[in-house]
mmCIF file of C-alpha atoms in Angstrom:
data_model
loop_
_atom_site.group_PDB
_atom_site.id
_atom_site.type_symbol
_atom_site.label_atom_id
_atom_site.label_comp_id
_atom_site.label_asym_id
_atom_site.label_seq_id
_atom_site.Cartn_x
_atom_site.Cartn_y
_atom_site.Cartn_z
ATOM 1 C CA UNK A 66 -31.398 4.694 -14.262
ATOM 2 C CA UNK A 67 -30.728 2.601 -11.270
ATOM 3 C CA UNK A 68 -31.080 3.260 -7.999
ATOM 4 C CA UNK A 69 -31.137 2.316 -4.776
ATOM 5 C CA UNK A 70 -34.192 2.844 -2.353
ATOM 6 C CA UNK A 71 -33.215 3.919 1.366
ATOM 7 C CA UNK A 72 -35.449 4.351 4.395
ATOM 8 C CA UNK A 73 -36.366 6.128 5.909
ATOM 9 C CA UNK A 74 -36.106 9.685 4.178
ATOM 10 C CA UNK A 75 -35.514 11.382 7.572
ATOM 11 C CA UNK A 76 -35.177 11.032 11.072
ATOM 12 C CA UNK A 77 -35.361 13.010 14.012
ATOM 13 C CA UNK A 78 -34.249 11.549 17.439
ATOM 14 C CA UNK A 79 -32.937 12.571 20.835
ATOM 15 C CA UNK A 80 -29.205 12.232 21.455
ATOM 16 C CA UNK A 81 -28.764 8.781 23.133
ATOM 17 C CA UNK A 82 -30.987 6.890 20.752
ATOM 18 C CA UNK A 83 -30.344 3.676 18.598
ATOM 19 C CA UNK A 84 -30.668 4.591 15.027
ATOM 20 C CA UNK A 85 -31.624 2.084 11.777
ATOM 21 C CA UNK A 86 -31.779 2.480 8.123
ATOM 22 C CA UNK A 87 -31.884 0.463 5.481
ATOM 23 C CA UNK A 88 -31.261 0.067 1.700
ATOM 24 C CA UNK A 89 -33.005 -2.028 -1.062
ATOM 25 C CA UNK A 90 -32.229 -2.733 -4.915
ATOM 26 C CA UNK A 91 -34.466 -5.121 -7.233
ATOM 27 C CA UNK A 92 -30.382 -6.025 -8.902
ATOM 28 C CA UNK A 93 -27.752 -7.788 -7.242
ATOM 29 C CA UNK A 94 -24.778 -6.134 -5.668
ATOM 30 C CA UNK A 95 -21.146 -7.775 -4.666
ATOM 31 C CA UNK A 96 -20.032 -4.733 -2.530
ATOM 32 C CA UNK A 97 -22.041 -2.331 -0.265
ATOM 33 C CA UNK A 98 -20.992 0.768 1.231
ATOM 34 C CA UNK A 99 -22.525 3.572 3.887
ATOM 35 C CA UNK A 100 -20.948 7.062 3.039
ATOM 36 C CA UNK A 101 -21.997 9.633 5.173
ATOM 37 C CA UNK A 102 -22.273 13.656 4.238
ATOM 38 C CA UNK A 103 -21.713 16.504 6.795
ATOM 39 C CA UNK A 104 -23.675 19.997 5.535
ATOM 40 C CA UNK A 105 -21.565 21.539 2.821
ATOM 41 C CA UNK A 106 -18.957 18.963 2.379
ATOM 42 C CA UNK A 107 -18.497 15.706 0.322
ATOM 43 C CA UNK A 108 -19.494 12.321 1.330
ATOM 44 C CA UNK A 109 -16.494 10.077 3.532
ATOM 45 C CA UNK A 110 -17.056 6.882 3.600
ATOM 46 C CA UNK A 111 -17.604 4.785 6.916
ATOM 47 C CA UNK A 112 -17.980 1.079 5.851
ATOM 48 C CA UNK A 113 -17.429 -1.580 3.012
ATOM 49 C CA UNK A 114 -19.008 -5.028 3.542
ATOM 50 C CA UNK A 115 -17.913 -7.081 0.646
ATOM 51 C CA UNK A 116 -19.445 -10.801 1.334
ATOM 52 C CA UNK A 117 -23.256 -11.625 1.369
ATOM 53 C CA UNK A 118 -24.274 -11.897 5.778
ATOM 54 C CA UNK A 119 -21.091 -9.823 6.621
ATOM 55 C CA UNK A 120 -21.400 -7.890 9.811
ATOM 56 C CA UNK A 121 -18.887 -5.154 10.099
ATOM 57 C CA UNK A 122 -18.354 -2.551 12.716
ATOM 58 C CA UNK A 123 -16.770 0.801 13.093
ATOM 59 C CA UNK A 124 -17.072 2.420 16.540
ATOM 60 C CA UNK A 125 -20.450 3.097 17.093
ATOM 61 C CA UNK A 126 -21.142 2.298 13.460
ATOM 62 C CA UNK A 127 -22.846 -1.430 12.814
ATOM 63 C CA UNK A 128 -23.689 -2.383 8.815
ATOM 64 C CA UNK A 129 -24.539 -5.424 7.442
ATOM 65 C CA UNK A 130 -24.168 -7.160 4.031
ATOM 66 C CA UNK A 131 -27.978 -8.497 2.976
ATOM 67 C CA UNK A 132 -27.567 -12.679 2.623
ATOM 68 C CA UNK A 133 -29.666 -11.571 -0.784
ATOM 69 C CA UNK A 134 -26.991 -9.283 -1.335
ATOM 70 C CA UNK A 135 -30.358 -6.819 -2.613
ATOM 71 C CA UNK A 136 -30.115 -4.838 0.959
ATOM 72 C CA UNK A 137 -28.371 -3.626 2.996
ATOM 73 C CA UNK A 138 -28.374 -1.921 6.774
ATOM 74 C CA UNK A 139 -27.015 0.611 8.600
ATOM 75 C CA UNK A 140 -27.477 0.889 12.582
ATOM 76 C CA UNK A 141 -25.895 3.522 14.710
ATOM 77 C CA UNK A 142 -25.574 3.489 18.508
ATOM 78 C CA UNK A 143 -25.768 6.175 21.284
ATOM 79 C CA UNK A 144 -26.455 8.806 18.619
ATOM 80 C CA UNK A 145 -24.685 11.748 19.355
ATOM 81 C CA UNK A 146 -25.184 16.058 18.328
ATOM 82 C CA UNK A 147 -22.166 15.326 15.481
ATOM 83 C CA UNK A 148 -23.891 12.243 13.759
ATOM 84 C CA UNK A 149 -26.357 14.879 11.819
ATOM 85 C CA UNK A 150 -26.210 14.657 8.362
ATOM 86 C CA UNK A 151 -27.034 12.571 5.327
ATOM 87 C CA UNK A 152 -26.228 8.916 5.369
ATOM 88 C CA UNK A 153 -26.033 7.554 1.550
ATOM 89 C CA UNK A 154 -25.568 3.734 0.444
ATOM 90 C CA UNK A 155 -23.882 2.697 -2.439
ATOM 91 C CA UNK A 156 -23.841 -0.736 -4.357
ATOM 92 C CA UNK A 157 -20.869 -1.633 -6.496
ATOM 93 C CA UNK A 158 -22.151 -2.459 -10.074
ATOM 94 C CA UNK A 159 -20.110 -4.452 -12.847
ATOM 95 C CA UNK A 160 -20.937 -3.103 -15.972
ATOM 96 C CA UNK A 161 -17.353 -3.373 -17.567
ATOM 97 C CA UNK A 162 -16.419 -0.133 -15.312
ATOM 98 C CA UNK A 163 -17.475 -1.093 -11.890
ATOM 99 C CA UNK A 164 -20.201 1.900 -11.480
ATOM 100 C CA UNK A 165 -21.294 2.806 -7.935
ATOM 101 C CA UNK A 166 -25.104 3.195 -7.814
ATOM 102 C CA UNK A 167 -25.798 5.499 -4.739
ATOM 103 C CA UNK A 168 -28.843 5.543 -2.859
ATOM 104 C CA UNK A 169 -31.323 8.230 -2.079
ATOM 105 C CA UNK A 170 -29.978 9.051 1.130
ATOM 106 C CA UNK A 171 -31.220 9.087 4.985
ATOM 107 C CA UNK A 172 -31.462 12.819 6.673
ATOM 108 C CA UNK A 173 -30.520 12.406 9.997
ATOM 109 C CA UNK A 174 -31.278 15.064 13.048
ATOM 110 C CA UNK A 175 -29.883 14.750 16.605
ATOM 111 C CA UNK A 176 -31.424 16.655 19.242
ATOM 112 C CA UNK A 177 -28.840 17.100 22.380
ATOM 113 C CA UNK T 281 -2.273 17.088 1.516
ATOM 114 C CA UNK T 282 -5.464 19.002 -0.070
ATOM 115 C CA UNK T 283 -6.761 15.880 -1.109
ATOM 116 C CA UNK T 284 -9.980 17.025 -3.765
ATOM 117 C CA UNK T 285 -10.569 20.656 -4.547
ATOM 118 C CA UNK T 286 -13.412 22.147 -6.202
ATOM 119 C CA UNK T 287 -13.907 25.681 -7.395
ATOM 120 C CA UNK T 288 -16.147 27.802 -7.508
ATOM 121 C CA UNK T 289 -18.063 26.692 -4.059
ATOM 122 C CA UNK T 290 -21.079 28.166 -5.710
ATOM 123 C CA UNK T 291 -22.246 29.995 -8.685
ATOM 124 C CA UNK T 292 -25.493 31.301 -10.228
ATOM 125 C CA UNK T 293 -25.344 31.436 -14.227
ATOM 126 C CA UNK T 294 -28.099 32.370 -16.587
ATOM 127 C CA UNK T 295 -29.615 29.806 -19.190
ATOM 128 C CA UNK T 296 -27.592 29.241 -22.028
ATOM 129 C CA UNK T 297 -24.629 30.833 -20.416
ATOM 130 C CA UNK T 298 -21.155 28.634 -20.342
ATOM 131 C CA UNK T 299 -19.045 27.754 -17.187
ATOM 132 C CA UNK T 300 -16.401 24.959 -16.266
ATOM 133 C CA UNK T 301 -16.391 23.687 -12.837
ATOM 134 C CA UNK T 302 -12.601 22.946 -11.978
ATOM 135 C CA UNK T 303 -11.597 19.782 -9.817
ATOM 136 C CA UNK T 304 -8.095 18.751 -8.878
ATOM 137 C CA UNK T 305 -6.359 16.510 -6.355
ATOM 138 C CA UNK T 306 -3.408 16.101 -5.243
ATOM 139 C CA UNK T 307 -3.011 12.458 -4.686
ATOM 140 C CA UNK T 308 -1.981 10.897 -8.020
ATOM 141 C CA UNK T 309 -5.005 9.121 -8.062
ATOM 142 C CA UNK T 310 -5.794 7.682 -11.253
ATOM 143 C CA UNK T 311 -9.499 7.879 -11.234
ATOM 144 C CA UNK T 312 -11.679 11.103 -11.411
ATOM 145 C CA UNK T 313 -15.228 10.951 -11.185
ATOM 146 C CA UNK T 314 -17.703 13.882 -11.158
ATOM 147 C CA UNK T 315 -21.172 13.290 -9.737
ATOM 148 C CA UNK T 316 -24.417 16.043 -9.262
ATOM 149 C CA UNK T 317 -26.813 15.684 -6.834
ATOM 150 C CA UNK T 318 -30.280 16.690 -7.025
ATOM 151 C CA UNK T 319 -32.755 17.004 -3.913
ATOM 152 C CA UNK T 320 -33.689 13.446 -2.500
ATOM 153 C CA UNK T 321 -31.841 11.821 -5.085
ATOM 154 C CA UNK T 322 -28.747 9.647 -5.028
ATOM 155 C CA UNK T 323 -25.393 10.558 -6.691
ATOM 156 C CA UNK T 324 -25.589 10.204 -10.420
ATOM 157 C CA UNK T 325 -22.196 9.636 -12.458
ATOM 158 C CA UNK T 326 -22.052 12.260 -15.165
ATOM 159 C CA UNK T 327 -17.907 11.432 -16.566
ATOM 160 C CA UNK T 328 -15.532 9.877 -15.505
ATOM 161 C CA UNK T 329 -12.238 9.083 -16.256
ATOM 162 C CA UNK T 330 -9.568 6.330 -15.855
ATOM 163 C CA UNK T 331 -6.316 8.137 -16.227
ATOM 164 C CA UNK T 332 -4.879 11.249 -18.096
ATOM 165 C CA UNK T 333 -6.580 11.418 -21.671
ATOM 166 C CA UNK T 334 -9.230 9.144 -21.057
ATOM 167 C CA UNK T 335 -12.789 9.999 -20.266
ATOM 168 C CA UNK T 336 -15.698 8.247 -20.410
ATOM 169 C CA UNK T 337 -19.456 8.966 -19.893
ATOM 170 C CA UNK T 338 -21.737 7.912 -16.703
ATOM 171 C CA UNK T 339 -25.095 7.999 -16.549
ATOM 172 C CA UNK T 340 -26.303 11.457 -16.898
ATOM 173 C CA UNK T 341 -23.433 13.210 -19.420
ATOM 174 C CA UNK T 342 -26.043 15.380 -21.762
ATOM 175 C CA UNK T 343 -25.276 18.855 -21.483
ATOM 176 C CA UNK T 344 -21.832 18.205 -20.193
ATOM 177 C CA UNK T 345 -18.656 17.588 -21.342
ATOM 178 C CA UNK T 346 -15.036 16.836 -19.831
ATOM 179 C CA UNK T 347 -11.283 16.878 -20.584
ATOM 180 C CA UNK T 348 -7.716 15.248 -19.022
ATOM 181 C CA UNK T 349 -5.139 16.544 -19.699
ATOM 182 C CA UNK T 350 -3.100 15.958 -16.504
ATOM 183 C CA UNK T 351 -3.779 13.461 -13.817
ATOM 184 C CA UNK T 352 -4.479 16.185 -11.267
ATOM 185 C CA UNK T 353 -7.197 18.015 -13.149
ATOM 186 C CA UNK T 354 -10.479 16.904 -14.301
ATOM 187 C CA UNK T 355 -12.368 20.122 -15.285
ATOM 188 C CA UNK T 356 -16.609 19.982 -15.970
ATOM 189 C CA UNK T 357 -17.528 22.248 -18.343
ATOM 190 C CA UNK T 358 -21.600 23.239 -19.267
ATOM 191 C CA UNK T 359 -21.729 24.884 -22.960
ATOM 192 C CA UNK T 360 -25.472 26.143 -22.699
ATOM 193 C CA UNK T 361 -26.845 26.463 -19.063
ATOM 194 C CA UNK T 362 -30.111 25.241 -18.414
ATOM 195 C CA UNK T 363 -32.554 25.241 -15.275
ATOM 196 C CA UNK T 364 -32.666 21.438 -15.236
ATOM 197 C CA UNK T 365 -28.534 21.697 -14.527
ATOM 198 C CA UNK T 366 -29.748 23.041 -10.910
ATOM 199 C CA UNK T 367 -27.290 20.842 -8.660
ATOM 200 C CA UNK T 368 -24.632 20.312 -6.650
ATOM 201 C CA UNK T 369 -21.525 18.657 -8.467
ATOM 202 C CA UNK T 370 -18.943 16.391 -6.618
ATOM 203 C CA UNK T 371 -15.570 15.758 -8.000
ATOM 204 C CA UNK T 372 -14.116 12.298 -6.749
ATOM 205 C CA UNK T 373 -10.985 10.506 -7.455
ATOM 206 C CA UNK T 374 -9.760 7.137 -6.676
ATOM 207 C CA UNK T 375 -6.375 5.579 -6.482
ATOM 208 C CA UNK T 376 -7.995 2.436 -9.216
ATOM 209 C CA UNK T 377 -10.766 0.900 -9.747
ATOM 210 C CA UNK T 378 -14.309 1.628 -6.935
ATOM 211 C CA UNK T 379 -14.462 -2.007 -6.198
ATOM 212 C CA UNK T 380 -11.230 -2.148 -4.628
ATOM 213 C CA UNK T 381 -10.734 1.680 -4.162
ATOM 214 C CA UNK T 382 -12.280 4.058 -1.798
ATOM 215 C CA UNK T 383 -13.411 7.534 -3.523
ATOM 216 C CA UNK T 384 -12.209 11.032 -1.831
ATOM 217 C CA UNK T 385 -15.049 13.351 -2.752
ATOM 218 C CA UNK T 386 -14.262 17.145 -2.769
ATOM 219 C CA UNK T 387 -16.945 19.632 -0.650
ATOM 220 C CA UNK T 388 -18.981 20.440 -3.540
ATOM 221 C CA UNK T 389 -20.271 23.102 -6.130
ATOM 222 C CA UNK T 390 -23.892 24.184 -5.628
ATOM 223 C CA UNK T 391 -24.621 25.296 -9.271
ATOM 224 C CA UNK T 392 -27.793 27.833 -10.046
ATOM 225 C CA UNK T 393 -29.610 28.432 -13.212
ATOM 226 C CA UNK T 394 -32.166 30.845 -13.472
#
């Protein structure tokens, strides 16, 4: 089935760092979004980016729309203790039902 | 407002035993959605559904099957257990469609078959 490709699997970085990530699809997407997933809970989602280039931002939170529209990228600043956990993209596929093809996820670690 | 409830939080069945994995919100959203999610893997759609007596299948439905009776509820249920239904299933529901809706996931059943 399809799938999205994210890197990197994991990261482990001292609080205070600049994170990046990034997610790739051979298929076209018109909408991307970052969801990220606290230990035992559901994902929440943290950004849309609808247009090819966009460059949206929420708090500490930057993501940006691939001009392909085959990637994606997630970048967060400062990291802090509470931004552990998985980080998942999803592209919004049109197949009649508009399907949402998640990716394999980013672990993330924070060490204070 | 609960938002999306799952039950049971976790569960270990034997093979070929039955279960249903219960999911209801409390939102009047019109979409449900249940995913399961397997180590180092993405979220793969098993049903879904579009409003009360409508269901549909996702990309992974064998070995699964679903009912709507109500818009709240969106039950899973597994007839014959097997080890390669090891996951953990996410209930989701949206107010309309996922292009223009954002999905409220519940926290999750981590399912066990041995």
């Amino acid at each position: 089935g399809q799938q999205l490709n994210q890197s990197p699997q994991s990261m482990f970085i001292q609080e205070g760092e600049d994170v990046s990530m990034n997610c790739t699809s051979s298929s076209i997407f018109n909408t991307w979004l970052w969801y990220k997933q606290d230990p035992g809970e559901g994902p929440v989602l943290l950004i849309a980016l609808y247009k090819a280039g966009e460059l949206t931002s929420n708090g500490r939170l930057t993501a940006q729309f691939g001009i392909t529209r085959k990637d994606s990228f997630l970048n967060i600043s400062a990291s802090i203790p509470s931004d552990v956990g998985i980080y998942f993209c999803a592209g919004l596929m049109n197949t009649g039902f508009q399907k949402l093809v998640f990716g394999t996820g980013t672990r993330l670690l924070v060490s204070p | 407002n609960a938002g999306v409830t799952q039950t049971p939080k976790f569960r270990i069945l034997k093979i070929g035993q039955s279960m249903t994995l219960q999911c209801t919100q409390d939102m009047n959203h019109n979409y449900m959605y249940w995913y399961r999610q397997d180590p180092g893997m993405g979220l793969k759609l098993i049903y879904y559904s579009v409003g009360a007596g409508i269901t549909d299948k996702g990309e992974v439905p064998n070995g699964y099957n679903v009912s709507r009776s109500t818009t709240e509820d969106f039950p899973l249920r597994l007839e014959l257990a097997a080890p390669s239904q090891t996951s953990v299933y996410f209930c989701a529901s949206s107010y309309g469609d996922p292009g223009a809706n954002v999905l409220t996931f519940g926290a999750g059943s981590r399912l066990t078959v041995l």
